[in-house]
mmCIF file of C-alpha atoms in Angstrom:
data_model
loop_
_atom_site.group_PDB
_atom_site.id
_atom_site.type_symbol
_atom_site.label_atom_id
_atom_site.label_comp_id
_atom_site.label_asym_id
_atom_site.label_seq_id
_atom_site.Cartn_x
_atom_site.Cartn_y
_atom_site.Cartn_z
ATOM 1 C CA MET B 167 -14.576 10.160 -15.469
ATOM 2 C CA ASP B 168 -11.344 11.779 -16.642
ATOM 3 C CA ASN B 169 -8.000 10.020 -16.489
ATOM 4 C CA PHE B 170 -6.004 10.590 -13.321
ATOM 5 C CA ARG B 171 -2.385 11.099 -14.301
ATOM 6 C CA ILE B 172 -0.510 10.176 -11.143
ATOM 7 C CA PHE B 173 3.001 10.275 -12.517
ATOM 8 C CA ASN B 174 2.649 13.875 -13.673
ATOM 9 C CA LYS B 175 3.264 14.696 -10.004
ATOM 10 C CA ILE B 176 6.390 12.582 -9.649
ATOM 11 C CA LYS B 177 9.902 13.880 -10.042
ATOM 12 C CA VAL B 178 12.427 11.133 -10.780
ATOM 13 C CA ASP B 179 16.113 11.777 -10.162
ATOM 14 C CA THR B 180 17.703 9.905 -13.057
ATOM 15 C CA GLU B 181 21.136 10.397 -11.477
ATOM 16 C CA LYS B 182 20.149 7.648 -9.021
ATOM 17 C CA TYR B 183 19.937 5.062 -11.784
ATOM 18 C CA GLU B 184 22.722 3.631 -13.885
ATOM 19 C CA GLN B 185 22.311 2.149 -17.342
ATOM 20 C CA VAL B 186 21.879 -1.606 -17.102
ATOM 21 C CA GLU B 187 23.824 -3.688 -19.581
ATOM 22 C CA THR B 188 22.331 -7.143 -19.898
ATOM 23 C CA ASN B 189 21.876 -9.750 -22.589
ATOM 24 C CA ASN B 190 18.850 -11.215 -20.863
ATOM 25 C CA ASN B 191 16.144 -8.614 -21.352
ATOM 26 C CA GLU B 192 13.409 -11.248 -21.187
ATOM 27 C CA LYS B 193 14.342 -12.126 -17.611
ATOM 28 C CA LEU B 194 14.273 -8.469 -16.584
ATOM 29 C CA LYS B 195 10.954 -7.939 -18.335
ATOM 30 C CA LEU B 196 9.501 -10.936 -16.503
ATOM 31 C CA LYS B 197 10.723 -9.688 -13.137
ATOM 32 C CA MET B 198 9.360 -6.208 -13.844
ATOM 33 C CA GLU B 199 6.016 -7.642 -14.904
ATOM 34 C CA GLU B 200 5.730 -9.702 -11.726
ATOM 35 C CA LYS B 201 6.584 -6.698 -9.565
ATOM 36 C CA LEU B 202 4.107 -4.451 -11.319
ATOM 37 C CA LYS B 203 1.354 -7.028 -10.816
ATOM 38 C CA SER B 204 1.699 -6.723 -7.053
ATOM 39 C CA SER B 205 2.108 -2.940 -7.026
ATOM 40 C CA GLN B 206 -1.055 -2.156 -8.964
ATOM 41 C CA ARG B 207 -4.742 -2.837 -8.733
ATOM 42 C CA TYR B 208 -5.892 -3.987 -12.128
ATOM 43 C CA LYS B 209 -9.300 -3.051 -13.407
ATOM 44 C CA LYS B 210 -10.910 -6.139 -14.905
ATOM 45 C CA LYS B 211 -8.424 -7.535 -17.469
ATOM 46 C CA ARG B 212 -5.413 -6.102 -15.601
ATOM 47 C CA LYS B 213 -3.640 -4.904 -18.760
ATOM 48 C CA ILE B 214 0.077 -4.373 -18.216
ATOM 49 C CA ASN B 215 1.929 -1.460 -19.790
ATOM 50 C CA ASN B 216 4.357 -3.539 -21.851
ATOM 51 C CA ARG B 217 5.928 -0.453 -23.380
ATOM 52 C CA LEU B 218 7.017 0.696 -19.918
ATOM 53 C CA ILE B 219 8.411 -2.757 -19.135
ATOM 54 C CA GLU B 220 10.316 -2.868 -22.440
ATOM 55 C CA SER B 221 11.801 0.593 -21.810
ATOM 56 C CA ILE B 222 13.079 -0.342 -18.366
ATOM 57 C CA ALA B 223 14.496 -3.625 -19.686
ATOM 58 C CA VAL B 224 16.507 -1.822 -22.363
ATOM 59 C CA ILE B 225 17.880 1.289 -20.629
ATOM 60 C CA GLY B 226 17.302 0.795 -16.902
ATOM 61 C CA ILE B 227 16.159 4.415 -16.427
ATOM 62 C CA ILE B 228 12.573 5.350 -15.580
ATOM 63 C CA VAL B 229 10.868 7.849 -17.826
ATOM 64 C CA VAL B 230 7.260 7.444 -16.750
ATOM 65 C CA GLY B 231 4.050 8.846 -18.212
ATOM 66 C CA ILE B 232 1.292 6.426 -17.295
ATOM 67 C CA SER B 233 -2.321 7.492 -17.699
ATOM 68 C CA VAL B 234 -4.463 5.735 -15.084
ATOM 69 C CA ALA B 235 -8.242 5.581 -15.384
ATOM 70 C CA ASN B 236 -8.808 4.340 -11.825
ATOM 71 C CA PRO B 237 -7.781 6.890 -9.152
ATOM 72 C CA SER B 238 -7.479 4.130 -6.541
ATOM 73 C CA LEU B 239 -4.832 2.528 -8.746
ATOM 74 C CA ALA B 240 -3.110 5.882 -9.138
ATOM 75 C CA ASP B 241 -3.022 6.464 -5.400
ATOM 76 C CA ASN B 242 -1.741 2.952 -4.792
ATOM 77 C CA LEU B 243 1.070 3.574 -7.291
ATOM 78 C CA LYS B 244 1.947 6.797 -5.490
ATOM 79 C CA ILE B 245 2.030 5.103 -2.115
ATOM 80 C CA ARG B 246 4.208 2.363 -3.572
ATOM 81 C CA LEU B 247 6.692 4.706 -5.293
ATOM 82 C CA PRO B 248 9.452 4.238 -2.666
ATOM 83 C CA GLU B 249 8.847 0.487 -2.862
ATOM 84 C CA PHE B 250 8.978 0.684 -6.662
ATOM 85 C CA GLU B 251 12.383 2.367 -6.517
ATOM 86 C CA THR B 252 13.616 -0.202 -4.007
ATOM 87 C CA MET B 253 12.293 -2.962 -6.234
ATOM 88 C CA LEU B 254 14.211 -1.574 -9.218
ATOM 89 C CA ASP B 255 17.429 -1.552 -7.212
ATOM 90 C CA LYS B 256 16.841 -5.152 -6.144
ATOM 91 C CA ILE B 257 16.104 -6.259 -9.688
ATOM 92 C CA LYS B 258 19.314 -4.642 -10.910
ATOM 93 C CA GLU B 259 21.294 -6.374 -8.161
ATOM 94 C CA ASN B 260 19.751 -9.756 -8.896
ATOM 95 C CA ILE B 261 19.286 -9.692 -12.663
ATOM 96 C CA ASN B 262 22.025 -12.265 -13.243
ATOM 97 C CA SER B 263 21.179 -14.278 -10.145
ATOM 98 C CA GLU B 264 18.528 -16.907 -9.490
ATOM 99 C CA ASP B 265 18.507 -16.078 -5.777
ATOM 100 C CA ILE B 266 15.248 -14.862 -4.228
ATOM 101 C CA VAL B 267 15.417 -11.379 -2.747
ATOM 102 C CA GLU B 268 15.035 -11.491 1.027
ATOM 103 C CA TYR B 269 11.808 -9.829 2.137
ATOM 104 C CA ASP B 270 12.039 -6.883 4.522
ATOM 105 C CA PRO B 271 8.597 -5.831 5.891
ATOM 106 C CA ASN B 272 9.934 -2.372 6.744
ATOM 107 C CA MET B 273 10.461 -1.670 3.043
ATOM 108 C CA TYR B 274 6.860 -2.469 2.119
ATOM 109 C CA PRO B 275 4.515 -0.837 4.678
ATOM 110 C CA GLN B 276 1.607 -0.669 2.229
ATOM 111 C CA LEU B 277 1.882 -4.378 1.484
ATOM 112 C CA GLU B 278 1.893 -5.132 5.206
ATOM 113 C CA LYS B 279 -1.288 -3.050 5.599
ATOM 114 C CA GLU B 280 -2.942 -5.088 2.870
ATOM 115 C CA LYS B 281 -2.019 -8.333 4.615
ATOM 116 C CA ALA B 282 -3.503 -7.012 7.858
ATOM 117 C CA GLU B 283 -6.666 -6.007 5.962
ATOM 118 C CA TYR B 284 -7.058 -9.563 4.652
ATOM 119 C CA LYS B 285 -6.801 -10.901 8.199
ATOM 120 C CA LYS B 286 -9.472 -8.464 9.443
ATOM 121 C CA ASN B 287 -11.811 -9.369 6.598
ATOM 122 C CA LYS B 288 -11.392 -13.081 7.293
ATOM 123 C CA LEU B 289 -12.340 -12.536 10.945
ATOM 124 C CA MET B 290 -15.400 -10.456 10.026
ATOM 125 C CA ALA B 291 -16.637 -12.723 7.219
ATOM 126 C CA THR B 292 -19.957 -14.540 7.648
ATOM 127 C CA PRO B 293 -20.951 -18.024 6.351
ATOM 128 C CA ILE B 294 -22.128 -18.234 2.727
ATOM 129 C CA ASP B 295 -21.477 -21.866 1.666
ATOM 130 C CA VAL B 296 -22.222 -21.814 -2.072
ATOM 131 C CA SER B 297 -20.342 -24.074 -4.493
ATOM 132 C CA SER B 298 -19.663 -24.483 -8.193
ATOM 133 C CA LYS B 299 -17.900 -27.409 -9.856
ATOM 134 C CA ALA B 300 -16.501 -27.455 -13.371
ATOM 135 C CA ASP B 301 -13.670 -29.176 -15.209
ATOM 136 C CA GLY B 302 -12.215 -31.081 -12.244
ATOM 137 C CA LEU B 303 -12.337 -28.150 -9.802
ATOM 138 C CA LYS B 304 -14.896 -27.432 -7.092
ATOM 139 C CA ILE B 305 -14.915 -23.905 -5.677
ATOM 140 C CA THR B 306 -16.849 -23.133 -2.508
ATOM 141 C CA ILE B 307 -17.360 -19.627 -1.158
ATOM 142 C CA ASP B 308 -17.285 -20.505 2.520
ATOM 143 C CA LYS B 309 -17.560 -16.968 3.922
ATOM 144 C CA ALA B 310 -17.871 -13.399 2.686
ATOM 145 C CA MET B 311 -17.614 -9.886 4.077
ATOM 146 C CA TYR B 312 -19.497 -7.032 2.390
ATOM 147 C CA ASP B 313 -19.461 -3.391 3.445
ATOM 148 C CA LYS B 314 -20.871 -1.709 0.285
ATOM 149 C CA LYS B 315 -17.407 -0.615 -0.834
ATOM 150 C CA LYS B 316 -15.820 -4.054 -1.100
ATOM 151 C CA ILE B 317 -16.657 -7.740 -1.129
ATOM 152 C CA TYR B 318 -14.214 -10.186 0.457
ATOM 153 C CA LEU B 319 -14.481 -13.872 -0.471
ATOM 154 C CA ASP B 320 -13.020 -16.717 1.595
ATOM 155 C CA MET B 321 -13.005 -19.722 -0.742
ATOM 156 C CA THR B 322 -12.031 -23.402 -0.774
ATOM 157 C CA LEU B 323 -10.727 -24.836 -4.064
ATOM 158 C CA LYS B 324 -10.682 -28.632 -4.318
ATOM 159 C CA THR B 325 -9.348 -30.583 -7.313
ATOM 160 C CA ASP B 326 -10.342 -34.126 -8.277
ATOM 161 C CA GLU B 327 -6.688 -35.132 -8.567
ATOM 162 C CA PRO B 328 -3.798 -33.885 -6.392
ATOM 163 C CA PHE B 329 -3.479 -30.159 -6.915
ATOM 164 C CA ASN B 330 0.217 -30.201 -7.847
ATOM 165 C CA LYS B 331 -0.534 -32.770 -10.567
ATOM 166 C CA SER B 332 -3.553 -30.949 -11.972
ATOM 167 C CA LYS B 333 -3.599 -28.242 -14.630
ATOM 168 C CA TYR B 334 -4.620 -25.768 -11.931
ATOM 169 C CA LYS B 335 -1.159 -25.852 -10.387
ATOM 170 C CA LYS B 336 -0.188 -23.247 -13.010
ATOM 171 C CA ALA B 337 -2.580 -20.814 -11.310
ATOM 172 C CA VAL B 338 -0.504 -20.530 -8.118
ATOM 173 C CA GLY B 339 2.685 -18.502 -7.988
ATOM 174 C CA ASP B 340 5.059 -16.898 -5.523
ATOM 175 C CA SER B 341 4.572 -13.298 -4.506
ATOM 176 C CA PRO B 342 7.226 -11.250 -6.350
ATOM 177 C CA TYR B 343 8.118 -9.576 -3.053
ATOM 178 C CA GLY B 344 9.840 -12.732 -1.825
ATOM 179 C CA ASP B 345 7.722 -12.786 1.364
ATOM 180 C CA GLY B 346 6.755 -16.455 1.069
ATOM 181 C CA VAL B 347 3.127 -15.672 0.141
ATOM 182 C CA LYS B 348 1.422 -17.751 -2.560
ATOM 183 C CA GLN B 349 -0.934 -15.924 -4.920
ATOM 184 C CA MET B 350 -3.618 -16.641 -7.510
ATOM 185 C CA TYR B 351 -5.496 -14.526 -10.073
ATOM 186 C CA ILE B 352 -9.056 -14.859 -11.317
ATOM 187 C CA ASP B 353 -10.078 -13.818 -14.823
ATOM 188 C CA ASP B 354 -13.137 -12.794 -16.856
ATOM 189 C CA LEU B 355 -14.971 -11.651 -13.713
ATOM 190 C CA GLU B 356 -18.643 -10.692 -14.073
ATOM 191 C CA MET B 357 -20.629 -9.459 -11.120
ATOM 192 C CA TYR B 358 -24.264 -8.468 -10.531
ATOM 193 C CA ILE B 359 -25.705 -6.815 -7.411
ATOM 194 C CA ASN B 360 -29.495 -7.129 -7.147
ATOM 195 C CA GLY B 361 -29.616 -7.864 -10.861
ATOM 196 C CA VAL B 362 -27.554 -4.827 -11.915
ATOM 197 C CA LYS B 363 -24.332 -5.601 -13.769
ATOM 198 C CA GLN B 364 -21.349 -3.964 -12.078
ATOM 199 C CA ASP B 365 -18.617 -2.115 -13.928
ATOM 200 C CA GLY B 366 -16.626 0.172 -11.612
ATOM 201 C CA TYR B 367 -14.785 -2.466 -9.607
ATOM 202 C CA SER B 368 -11.138 -3.536 -9.309
ATOM 203 C CA TYR B 369 -9.154 -6.525 -8.063
ATOM 204 C CA SER B 370 -5.662 -7.993 -8.115
ATOM 205 C CA ALA B 371 -4.142 -11.241 -6.809
ATOM 206 C CA GLY B 372 -5.675 -13.329 -4.041
ATOM 207 C CA ILE B 373 -3.799 -15.062 -1.222
ATOM 208 C CA VAL B 374 -3.415 -18.851 -1.268
ATOM 209 C CA ASP B 375 -2.937 -21.296 1.613
ATOM 210 C CA PHE B 376 -2.469 -25.029 1.001
ATOM 211 C CA ILE B 377 -4.779 -27.229 3.101
ATOM 212 C CA ASP B 378 -4.011 -30.745 1.820
ATOM 213 C CA LYS B 379 -2.868 -32.380 -1.426
ATOM 214 C CA ASN B 380 -6.229 -31.691 -3.123
ATOM 215 C CA THR B 381 -7.324 -28.503 -1.371
ATOM 216 C CA ILE B 382 -6.298 -24.857 -1.136
ATOM 217 C CA ASN B 383 -7.844 -21.796 0.511
ATOM 218 C CA LEU B 384 -8.127 -18.641 -1.609
ATOM 219 C CA SER B 385 -8.815 -15.232 -0.049
ATOM 220 C CA TYR B 386 -9.959 -12.620 -2.561
ATOM 221 C CA LEU B 387 -10.794 -8.928 -2.224
ATOM 222 C CA ILE B 388 -12.821 -7.032 -4.831
ATOM 223 C CA GLU B 389 -13.198 -3.265 -4.434
ATOM 224 C CA LEU B 390 -16.618 -2.101 -5.580
ATOM 225 C CA ASP B 391 -17.814 1.113 -7.198
ATOM 226 C CA THR B 392 -17.702 3.957 -4.662
ATOM 227 C CA ASN B 393 -21.289 4.840 -5.580
ATOM 228 C CA ASN B 394 -22.609 1.434 -4.528
ATOM 229 C CA ASP B 395 -25.010 1.859 -1.612
ATOM 230 C CA VAL B 396 -26.905 -1.456 -1.562
ATOM 231 C CA GLU B 397 -27.532 -2.699 1.959
ATOM 232 C CA ASP B 398 -29.238 -6.053 1.357
ATOM 233 C CA ALA B 399 -27.379 -7.469 -1.629
ATOM 234 C CA ASN B 400 -27.875 -10.461 -3.871
ATOM 235 C CA PHE B 401 -24.555 -11.211 -5.557
ATOM 236 C CA LYS B 402 -24.262 -13.154 -8.781
ATOM 237 C CA ILE B 403 -20.559 -13.671 -9.505
ATOM 238 C CA ASN B 404 -18.828 -15.740 -12.168
ATOM 239 C CA PHE B 405 -15.155 -16.030 -13.069
ATOM 240 C CA LYS B 406 -12.417 -18.303 -14.376
ATOM 241 C CA ILE B 407 -9.115 -19.227 -12.794
ATOM 242 C CA ASP B 408 -6.148 -17.592 -14.520
ATOM 243 C CA GLU B 409 -2.629 -18.859 -15.053
ATOM 244 C CA TYR B 410 -0.299 -16.951 -12.757
ATOM 245 C CA ASP B 411 1.564 -15.336 -15.663
ATOM 246 C CA LEU B 412 -1.832 -14.083 -16.956
ATOM 247 C CA SER B 413 -1.262 -15.886 -20.278
ATOM 248 C CA LYS B 414 -4.632 -17.669 -20.348
ATOM 249 C CA ALA B 415 -7.550 -18.871 -18.261
ATOM 250 C CA ILE B 416 -7.666 -22.447 -16.972
ATOM 251 C CA GLY B 417 -10.807 -24.545 -17.170
ATOM 252 C CA GLN B 418 -14.388 -23.361 -17.312
ATOM 253 C CA LYS B 419 -16.283 -20.574 -15.596
ATOM 254 C CA HIS B 420 -17.651 -20.957 -12.075
ATOM 255 C CA TYR B 421 -20.991 -19.390 -11.084
ATOM 256 C CA PHE B 422 -22.171 -18.280 -7.636
ATOM 257 C CA ASP B 423 -25.395 -16.778 -6.312
ATOM 258 C CA PHE B 424 -25.748 -15.638 -2.683
ATOM 259 C CA ASN B 425 -27.331 -13.022 -0.440
ATOM 260 C CA ILE B 426 -25.442 -10.920 2.072
ATOM 261 C CA LYS B 427 -26.198 -7.890 4.225
ATOM 262 C CA SER B 428 -23.802 -4.969 4.519
ATOM 263 C CA ILE B 429 -22.056 -4.798 7.878
ATOM 264 C CA ASP B 430 -22.197 -0.976 8.013
ATOM 265 C CA ASP B 431 -25.892 -0.586 8.922
ATOM 266 C CA SER B 432 -25.145 2.281 11.317
ATOM 267 C CA ILE B 433 -23.669 4.640 8.747
ATOM 268 C CA LYS B 434 -23.432 8.199 10.020
ATOM 269 C CA SER B 435 -23.594 11.108 7.572
ATOM 270 C CA ILE B 436 -22.166 14.522 8.467
ATOM 271 C CA THR B 437 -23.064 17.387 6.104
ATOM 272 C CA LEU B 438 -20.559 20.235 6.311
ATOM 273 C CA ASP B 439 -20.290 22.539 3.259
ATOM 274 C CA GLU B 440 -17.125 24.055 4.731
ATOM 275 C CA LYS B 441 -14.684 25.914 2.477
ATOM 276 C CA ASP B 442 -10.954 26.336 2.946
ATOM 277 C CA GLY B 443 -8.834 27.602 0.081
ATOM 278 C CA ASP B 444 -10.317 26.469 -3.227
ATOM 279 C CA TYR B 445 -11.842 23.248 -1.876
ATOM 280 C CA ILE B 446 -15.234 22.717 -0.213
ATOM 281 C CA LEU B 447 -15.761 19.731 2.106
ATOM 282 C CA LYS B 448 -19.357 18.769 1.361
ATOM 283 C CA LYS B 449 -19.963 15.636 3.402
ATOM 284 C CA VAL B 450 -18.354 12.864 5.442
ATOM 285 C CA ASP B 451 -19.910 9.401 5.849
ATOM 286 C CA VAL B 452 -18.638 7.328 8.771
ATOM 287 C CA THR B 453 -18.934 3.555 9.181
ATOM 288 C CA TYR B 454 -17.172 0.937 11.286
ATOM 289 C CA THR B 455 -14.855 0.035 8.402
ATOM 290 C CA TYR B 456 -14.249 3.166 6.320
ATOM 291 C CA ILE B 457 -14.734 6.925 6.023
ATOM 292 C CA GLU B 458 -16.100 8.423 2.824
ATOM 293 C CA VAL B 459 -15.190 12.018 1.982
ATOM 294 C CA LYS B 460 -17.065 14.105 -0.592
ATOM 295 C CA MET B 461 -15.124 17.159 -1.739
ATOM 296 C CA GLU B 462 -16.163 19.867 -4.205
ATOM 297 C CA LEU B 463 -13.306 20.600 -6.570
ATOM 298 C CA PRO B 464 -12.473 24.124 -7.782
ATOM 299 C CA PHE B 465 -13.259 23.012 -11.369
ATOM 300 C CA GLN B 466 -15.097 20.311 -13.282
ATOM 301 C CA PRO B 467 -12.665 17.560 -14.413
ATOM 302 C CA SER B 468 -14.786 16.753 -17.471
ATOM 303 C CA LEU B 469 -13.809 20.164 -18.868
ATOM 304 C CA GLY B 470 -10.192 19.053 -19.041
ATOM 305 C CA ASN B 471 -8.912 20.418 -15.717
ATOM 306 C CA THR B 472 -7.745 17.178 -14.148
ATOM 307 C CA HIS B 473 -7.809 17.071 -10.352
ATOM 308 C CA ASP B 474 -4.208 16.148 -9.599
ATOM 309 C CA ASN B 475 -3.868 17.188 -5.956
ATOM 310 C CA PHE B 476 -3.950 14.675 -3.112
ATOM 311 C CA ILE B 477 -6.552 14.391 -0.345
ATOM 312 C CA ILE B 478 -4.979 12.849 2.762
ATOM 313 C CA VAL B 479 -7.023 11.741 5.776
ATOM 314 C CA TYR B 480 -5.633 11.284 9.305
ATOM 315 C CA ASP B 481 -7.371 9.771 12.335
ATOM 316 C CA ASP B 482 -7.246 11.176 15.858
ATOM 317 C CA LYS B 483 -3.995 9.295 16.529
ATOM 318 C CA GLY B 484 -2.253 10.942 13.585
ATOM 319 C CA ARG B 485 -2.339 7.799 11.426
ATOM 320 C CA VAL B 486 -2.964 8.045 7.689
ATOM 321 C CA LEU B 487 -6.158 6.262 6.653
ATOM 322 C CA ASN B 488 -5.351 4.206 3.579
ATOM 323 C CA MET B 489 -7.216 5.328 0.483
ATOM 324 C CA SER B 490 -8.896 2.443 -1.343
ATOM 325 C CA THR B 491 -10.863 4.261 -4.040
ATOM 326 C CA GLY B 492 -11.425 7.739 -5.461
ATOM 327 C CA ILE B 493 -13.895 8.839 -8.139
ATOM 328 C CA GLU B 494 -14.306 12.209 -9.841
ATOM 329 C CA GLY B 495 -18.029 12.637 -10.516
ATOM 330 C CA LYS B 496 -20.476 15.231 -11.766
ATOM 331 C CA ASN B 497 -20.940 18.753 -10.392
ATOM 332 C CA LYS B 498 -17.280 18.986 -9.331
ATOM 333 C CA ILE B 499 -17.793 16.350 -6.599
ATOM 334 C CA TYR B 500 -14.865 14.053 -5.827
ATOM 335 C CA THR B 501 -15.572 11.008 -3.624
ATOM 336 C CA GLN B 502 -12.793 9.224 -1.754
ATOM 337 C CA ILE B 503 -12.947 6.113 0.442
ATOM 338 C CA ASN B 504 -10.401 5.772 3.278
ATOM 339 C CA GLU B 505 -10.267 2.601 5.367
ATOM 340 C CA LEU B 506 -10.059 2.767 9.154
ATOM 341 C CA VAL B 507 -6.866 1.489 10.739
ATOM 342 C CA ASP B 508 -8.818 -0.277 13.500
ATOM 343 C CA ILE B 509 -12.024 -1.736 12.086
ATOM 344 C CA GLY B 510 -14.921 -1.179 14.479
ATOM 345 C CA GLN B 511 -13.238 1.741 16.257
ATOM 346 C CA ILE B 512 -14.405 5.108 14.940
ATOM 347 C CA PRO B 513 -11.945 7.966 15.616
ATOM 348 C CA LYS B 514 -13.050 10.965 17.676
ATOM 349 C CA TYR B 515 -12.125 13.204 14.767
ATOM 350 C CA ILE B 516 -10.325 13.198 11.435
ATOM 351 C CA ASP B 517 -8.060 15.735 9.741
ATOM 352 C CA ILE B 518 -8.422 16.129 5.976
ATOM 353 C CA LEU B 519 -5.613 17.791 4.042
ATOM 354 C CA VAL B 520 -5.515 18.735 0.364
ATOM 355 C CA CYS B 521 -1.879 18.816 -0.762
ATOM 356 C CA LYS B 522 -0.213 19.561 -4.066
ATOM 357 C CA ASN B 523 2.263 16.746 -3.433
ATOM 358 C CA TYR B 524 2.775 14.080 -0.793
ATOM 359 C CA GLY B 525 5.354 15.198 1.714
ATOM 360 C CA GLU B 526 3.905 18.728 1.784
ATOM 361 C CA GLU B 527 1.375 18.111 4.541
ATOM 362 C CA SER B 528 2.856 20.920 6.637
ATOM 363 C CA ASN B 529 1.707 23.439 4.016
ATOM 364 C CA PRO B 530 -1.621 22.133 2.646
ATOM 365 C CA LEU B 531 -3.794 23.890 0.088
ATOM 366 C CA SER B 532 -6.844 23.218 2.262
ATOM 367 C CA ARG B 533 -7.306 21.799 5.765
ATOM 368 C CA PHE B 534 -10.393 20.498 7.567
ATOM 369 C CA ARG B 535 -10.985 18.904 10.993
ATOM 370 C CA VAL B 536 -14.219 16.943 11.372
ATOM 371 C CA ASN B 537 -15.576 15.854 14.761
ATOM 372 C CA LEU B 538 -17.044 12.350 14.406
ATOM 373 C CA GLU B 539 -18.529 12.009 17.884
#
């Protein structure tokens, strides 16, 4: 899979940004790091581009050239670009202040969608009830939701001593958006499905709710490889709890083994092979949670011609279906997963647009309408 260079498509007006003079670069770097954590989906170790952070801390002007290996991360960065610019403005305004920036949901629509997705997953999750205890912490996966493209875990974490007096208190932190949400990261995640070790997955921070002085609830979402098609799955998952600043893991690993059946048993496949412009829409798979689009590209990315256009999917109400993952595979085939706005409600049709840039949907390179009924 070739790298997907999202920021090659972004034009930044440097006239909008002034040079920041500050003697506290470490504070700015910390704020930038926290913001970037929430704006990106990290693959496995969630490595942060420290060079980018250092550059912003010193000059306050964005000159971006990030190479992203995971297209879902790239798309998420693109969607968050207006939020990223807003975040920079807020950091500049508050760099010499300890005040928390007031959260405005209207400024972060993508974040609000993610919160809604967590709520849907929690409602759809089924009982699992498997536990692991190590180093003064018992973790129980109470429920899970699996739809082949993601696994959602609803967990209870219980410490032997009061949580805020235990070493695990360092694992919980405030969302950098200032929305009052508590978050936690896991680390060193290993995952097997039916005995096969998984590699193409991604995850970021989970959402924390305090239950009592010894107990918290942790909701975690892991996006799986787009090629995963296992219906009856045995999951073997192990991970550590990470300090919120990602400096080190806390305690020992926890191990879980459980079986779960995919909720999208009634998947519907529509073979099309329709061409418009340089793109060929090969196939659309429809489930009650997502729509998978397979598109033949005009060239093979492995030959060095990176696919850097955007495939945008609308439902029959004109709403953009949020892209969760995209993979460029063999034989020019690009696979993209788009989540339904209303889980369980399949649209009558979808519109698929291939655009050179976002904001150019009125003049797409290719356009397709697919009847899903």
